[in-house]
Amino acid sequence: MPTSPIAEAAPLSLCAREPHVPADRLVAEMVPPPRFDAVRFDTYVPDPNQPSQVEAVKVLGGFASGLGGAHATGSGRRRWFSRRPPAPAGPRGVYLDGGYGVGKTHLLASLWHATPAEPSLKAFGTFVELTNLVGALGFQQTVATLGGHRLLCIDEFELDDPGDTVLVSTLLSRLVEAGVALAATSNTLPGKLGEGRFAAADFLREIQGLSAHFRPLRIDGEDYRHRGLPEAPPPATEDEVTRTAYATEGASLDDFPLLLEHLARVHPSRYGALTDGVRAVCLTGVQPVPDQSTALRLVVLADRLYDREVPVLASGVPFDALFGDEMLRGGYRKKYFRAISRLTALARDAKGLVAQ
């Protein structure tokens, strides 16, 4: 049994939260998340054995510098929100193709920061967040909201759901017509690494008419989160997790199976708000995820925790045992590998929190 708590205040509980997120907050939060708020091209550390990483920095830097200046109207007057910007030479978008953990999000956020435009004229979000925005605002209002932007960055472009892919493809077509530059990332499937531009070909095929607007950039390398670092720490004991939750200000404490049940009652667009003010997540009884729907919700939560740099301390099975072999061989395996990688990094961050 866990020992007596060592602090008076009980920890927070994610299961007790049911946040409401208004549409205007979804728009306002389309900026690089806290983990990537301070990144820049010169803080990206390329793997010296991977020249494609150096090349990506060079190409993206040039792409950003080409997005300066105001949109021009037909009358020759210069305004920010013209509907008819001058057509730039070359592709109007870039697509970063590579495995998980090679720094694509770092580079995408660096592009956002380097683009010479006011923050209100640049948007950054994941594919899931973009589809959630369309759901909250409606298609036409989303086009109107983003159509005056200089740049839209889409992290983790998904090819799993044909309906969502076609929806976003149509949205991007409208935004390109309005003069918005595009940048996107996606993960090469682990089983397809080394097979040329497999992910890029999939991406360009799925977005059909947008193909000519993108320049694919292949980024090779291994997962930087584990490059030269020690192995992930083993799971903590239930006693350690409980004591740490009570001893850490702003920590949450939840039973893992109950949290999975709660996630089914909260829309994934609210998972970021679910973690507002949480400084550490403590979980007891981690066990393999029972089904694919639950697993995909957990992936979204892992992404939001990673974006916000929230350490995760857990008891039970290690994070690399969360998803069964069938899941890791299936069509969503790129998401599961990413989640394992990110949760492992957050578990490493939590080592210093363990109460003595």
XYZ file of C-alpha atoms in Angstrom:
356
model
C 0.000 0.000 0.000
C 1.186 3.575 -0.621
C 2.661 5.388 2.348
C 0.938 8.387 3.912
C 1.005 11.563 1.844
C 3.734 14.002 2.767
C 1.936 17.173 1.758
C -1.407 18.580 2.942
C -2.905 19.368 -0.480
C -4.154 16.483 -2.552
C -2.812 16.295 -6.106
C -4.866 17.275 -9.132
C -6.814 14.708 -11.145
C -7.131 14.728 -14.921
C -10.205 12.522 -14.562
C -11.958 15.301 -12.642
C -11.547 17.780 -15.497
C -13.969 18.332 -18.363
C -12.670 21.512 -20.011
C -14.613 23.612 -22.505
C -12.498 25.215 -25.218
C -14.106 28.085 -27.167
C -13.304 28.420 -30.865
C -11.382 31.667 -30.387
C -8.964 29.864 -28.067
C -8.333 27.223 -30.747
C -7.348 30.021 -33.139
C -5.242 31.897 -30.589
C -3.322 28.746 -29.690
C -2.205 28.073 -33.271
C 1.387 28.948 -32.424
C 4.386 26.692 -31.677
C 3.812 24.951 -28.321
C 5.945 25.766 -25.256
C 8.544 23.087 -26.023
C 9.233 24.778 -29.354
C 8.695 28.410 -28.389
C 12.405 29.229 -28.208
C 13.728 27.012 -31.004
C 15.404 28.551 -34.027
C 17.344 27.252 -37.014
C 20.614 27.943 -35.195
C 19.515 25.855 -32.195
C 18.897 22.806 -34.376
C 21.815 20.399 -33.956
C 22.189 18.353 -37.152
C 23.564 14.860 -36.955
C 26.999 15.149 -38.638
C 26.359 11.809 -40.325
C 23.151 13.050 -41.953
C 23.791 15.754 -44.593
C 20.064 15.951 -45.345
C 19.578 17.648 -41.968
C 22.024 20.414 -42.849
C 20.405 20.807 -46.261
C 16.951 21.121 -44.694
C 18.060 24.041 -42.525
C 19.472 25.818 -45.574
C 16.377 25.285 -47.721
C 13.927 26.266 -44.983
C 15.908 29.395 -44.149
C 15.670 30.491 -47.766
C 11.978 29.633 -47.858
C 11.315 31.785 -44.776
C 13.216 34.774 -46.147
C 11.147 34.556 -49.324
C 7.930 35.084 -47.371
C 8.713 38.668 -46.356
C 6.859 41.726 -47.538
C 3.211 42.656 -47.663
C 0.603 41.290 -50.010
C 0.013 43.552 -52.987
C -3.418 44.579 -54.238
C -4.411 44.978 -57.860
C -4.247 48.764 -57.527
C -0.602 48.619 -56.516
C -1.284 49.636 -52.913
C 0.387 47.375 -50.339
C -1.762 45.746 -47.688
C -1.485 42.746 -45.433
C -4.819 41.210 -46.316
C -5.015 41.319 -50.100
C -6.873 38.425 -51.685
C -4.590 38.504 -54.737
C -0.932 38.307 -53.684
C 1.764 38.146 -56.353
C 2.554 34.591 -57.415
C 5.994 33.610 -56.069
C 8.527 31.725 -58.112
C 8.810 28.024 -57.279
C 6.708 25.890 -54.920
C 4.535 27.692 -52.406
C 5.028 25.000 -49.789
C 7.546 22.617 -48.272
C 6.982 19.116 -46.953
C 9.393 17.582 -44.430
C 9.576 13.830 -44.927
C 11.357 11.586 -42.438
C 11.130 9.246 -39.493
C 10.026 10.271 -36.018
C 12.537 12.061 -33.803
C 14.726 13.624 -36.538
C 13.745 17.168 -35.535
C 11.021 17.945 -38.075
C 8.850 19.785 -35.549
C 11.905 21.787 -34.412
C 12.522 22.808 -38.021
C 8.846 23.570 -38.666
C 8.662 25.781 -35.584
C 11.931 27.464 -36.594
C 10.387 28.247 -39.980
C 7.401 29.821 -38.212
C 9.686 31.958 -36.045
C 11.926 32.948 -38.973
C 9.106 34.037 -41.279
C 9.051 37.867 -41.267
C 5.406 38.436 -40.421
C 3.422 39.341 -37.323
C 2.446 36.316 -35.188
C -1.211 36.985 -35.983
C -0.398 36.359 -39.654
C 1.202 32.959 -39.049
C -0.466 29.767 -37.825
C 1.070 26.578 -36.427
C -0.810 23.446 -35.462
C -1.031 19.711 -35.839
C -3.186 18.085 -38.478
C -5.613 17.032 -35.718
C -5.806 20.587 -34.384
C -6.523 21.893 -37.878
C -9.388 19.442 -38.405
C -10.708 20.368 -34.944
C -10.610 24.038 -35.960
C -12.694 23.304 -39.047
C -15.151 21.412 -36.861
C -15.406 24.329 -34.444
C -15.576 27.197 -36.953
C -16.986 25.549 -40.051
C -15.180 25.290 -43.380
C -15.931 28.745 -44.774
C -15.093 30.569 -41.539
C -11.805 28.645 -41.280
C -10.901 29.770 -44.806
C -11.786 33.358 -43.867
C -9.801 33.149 -40.607
C -6.621 31.684 -42.118
C -6.877 33.171 -45.624
C -5.115 36.401 -44.679
C -2.139 34.605 -43.156
C 1.354 34.622 -44.571
C 2.143 31.045 -43.461
C 0.369 27.927 -42.220
C 2.504 25.197 -40.626
C 0.918 21.752 -40.217
C 2.744 19.301 -37.982
C 2.143 15.553 -38.215
C 0.098 15.563 -41.410
C -2.043 12.447 -41.234
C -2.730 10.049 -44.093
C -4.825 7.637 -42.051
C -8.344 9.027 -42.497
C -9.316 9.642 -46.143
C -12.195 11.922 -45.127
C -10.046 14.215 -43.005
C -7.266 14.186 -45.609
C -9.645 15.276 -48.377
C -11.148 17.931 -46.080
C -7.746 19.420 -45.284
C -6.648 19.097 -48.923
C -9.650 21.179 -49.993
C -8.941 23.705 -47.246
C -5.298 24.022 -48.267
C -6.288 24.520 -51.903
C -8.439 27.457 -50.893
C -5.676 28.895 -48.727
C -3.088 28.593 -51.512
C -5.478 30.498 -53.786
C -5.542 33.220 -51.125
C -1.733 33.412 -51.130
C -0.970 31.477 -47.951
C 2.372 29.644 -47.911
C 2.278 26.104 -46.537
C 4.680 23.869 -44.635
C 3.952 20.373 -43.379
C 5.619 17.424 -41.699
C 4.764 13.746 -41.520
C 6.468 10.556 -40.440
C 7.820 7.939 -42.770
C 6.393 4.655 -41.597
C 9.067 2.811 -39.597
C 8.783 -0.200 -41.890
C 9.426 2.005 -44.919
C 12.515 3.878 -43.754
C 15.200 3.877 -46.403
C 12.749 3.388 -49.255
C 13.288 6.748 -50.907
C 10.411 9.198 -50.765
C 7.680 6.784 -49.735
C 6.016 9.179 -47.291
C 6.425 12.127 -49.633
C 4.791 10.169 -52.465
C 1.874 9.226 -50.215
C 1.508 12.796 -49.041
C 1.536 14.289 -52.521
C -0.881 11.691 -53.850
C -3.360 12.267 -51.048
C -3.404 16.040 -51.465
C -3.764 15.607 -55.244
C -4.066 19.095 -56.733
C -1.664 20.587 -54.196
C 1.294 18.502 -55.342
C 2.810 21.257 -57.465
C 2.817 23.624 -54.507
C 5.136 21.504 -52.344
C 8.831 20.816 -52.424
C 9.522 17.558 -50.538
C 12.552 17.610 -48.239
C 13.816 14.237 -47.037
C 15.325 14.345 -43.526
C 17.197 11.210 -42.514
C 18.487 10.259 -39.078
C 17.735 8.470 -35.836
C 15.451 9.598 -33.036
C 17.317 12.479 -31.389
C 15.420 11.910 -28.135
C 17.506 8.783 -27.616
C 20.671 9.780 -29.454
C 23.541 9.297 -27.011
C 21.215 9.238 -23.998
C 20.776 6.522 -21.368
C 17.960 4.020 -21.676
C 14.537 5.070 -20.464
C 14.100 4.628 -16.708
C 12.111 1.607 -15.538
C 8.579 2.221 -14.225
C 8.315 3.552 -10.692
C 6.528 1.697 -7.929
C 2.971 2.685 -7.053
C 4.247 3.993 -3.721
C 6.816 6.213 -5.462
C 4.215 7.566 -7.877
C 1.727 8.377 -5.117
C 4.278 9.978 -2.808
C 5.702 12.041 -5.654
C 2.244 13.271 -6.689
C 1.567 14.527 -3.171
C 5.035 16.044 -2.844
C 5.039 17.878 -6.181
C 3.119 21.131 -6.493
C 0.812 21.095 -9.509
C 1.097 17.329 -10.062
C -1.846 15.192 -11.078
C -2.490 11.645 -9.898
C -4.726 9.237 -11.779
C -5.274 5.520 -12.219
C -4.304 4.738 -15.814
C -7.341 2.606 -16.768
C -9.692 5.257 -15.351
C -7.857 7.976 -17.278
C -8.298 6.035 -20.515
C -12.036 5.832 -19.808
C -12.133 9.577 -19.132
C -10.362 10.412 -22.385
C -13.255 8.790 -24.241
C -15.570 11.427 -22.742
C -13.379 14.436 -23.664
C -12.896 15.539 -27.256
C -9.227 15.325 -28.303
C -9.266 19.039 -29.183
C -9.569 19.649 -25.423
C -6.647 17.498 -24.304
C -4.376 20.533 -24.185
C -6.813 22.329 -21.887
C -7.096 19.128 -19.847
C -3.454 19.636 -18.818
C -3.657 23.384 -18.096
C -1.620 24.194 -14.996
C -0.399 20.602 -14.577
C 3.328 20.487 -13.826
C 3.689 16.695 -13.711
C 1.467 13.736 -14.546
C 1.578 10.748 -12.187
C -0.088 7.524 -13.274
C -0.622 4.266 -11.416
C -1.377 0.892 -12.953
C -0.198 1.511 -16.517
C -1.114 -1.468 -18.661
C -1.300 -2.292 -22.369
C -3.966 -0.273 -24.182
C -6.947 -2.527 -24.936
C -8.102 -1.260 -28.338
C -7.190 1.021 -31.203
C -9.661 3.836 -30.452
C -8.293 4.122 -26.930
C -4.734 3.950 -28.239
C -5.289 6.821 -30.661
C -6.709 9.002 -27.907
C -3.659 8.234 -25.773
C -1.405 9.273 -28.664
C -3.052 12.705 -28.742
C -2.625 13.120 -24.982
C 1.036 12.101 -25.249
C 1.565 14.728 -27.948
C -0.002 17.466 -25.834
C 2.061 16.498 -22.770
C 5.225 16.453 -24.845
C 4.438 19.840 -26.400
C 3.976 21.292 -22.925
C 7.037 19.575 -21.439
C 5.038 17.871 -18.688
C 7.024 15.028 -17.037
C 5.228 11.688 -16.681
C 5.908 9.347 -13.764
C 4.171 5.990 -13.950
C 3.946 2.565 -12.359
C 2.997 -0.601 -14.170
C 4.297 -1.735 -17.553
C 7.001 0.318 -19.322
C 5.824 2.657 -22.062
C 7.277 0.498 -24.823
C 4.732 -2.162 -23.823
C 1.686 0.108 -24.194
C 0.794 -1.012 -27.702
C 0.568 -4.648 -28.746
C 2.394 -6.201 -31.678
C -0.690 -6.044 -33.875
C -0.988 -2.281 -33.310
C 2.705 -1.739 -33.987
C 2.364 -3.565 -37.298
C -0.852 -1.806 -38.334
C -1.617 1.344 -40.262
C -1.334 3.627 -37.220
C 2.067 2.345 -36.134
C 3.830 5.620 -36.918
C 1.661 7.295 -34.285
C 2.349 4.602 -31.716
C 6.103 4.728 -32.233
C 5.985 8.509 -31.864
C 3.968 8.226 -28.649
C 6.398 5.668 -27.197
C 9.328 7.910 -28.076
C 7.756 10.980 -26.513
C 6.463 9.273 -23.377
C 9.898 7.736 -22.870
C 11.440 11.198 -23.024
C 8.883 12.508 -20.503
C 9.531 9.539 -18.204
C 13.220 10.410 -18.290
C 12.318 14.011 -17.358
C 10.341 12.722 -14.366
C 13.267 10.881 -12.755
C 14.257 13.913 -10.714
C 10.764 14.238 -9.233
C 10.689 10.899 -7.440
C 10.072 11.510 -3.751
C 12.618 10.001 -1.406
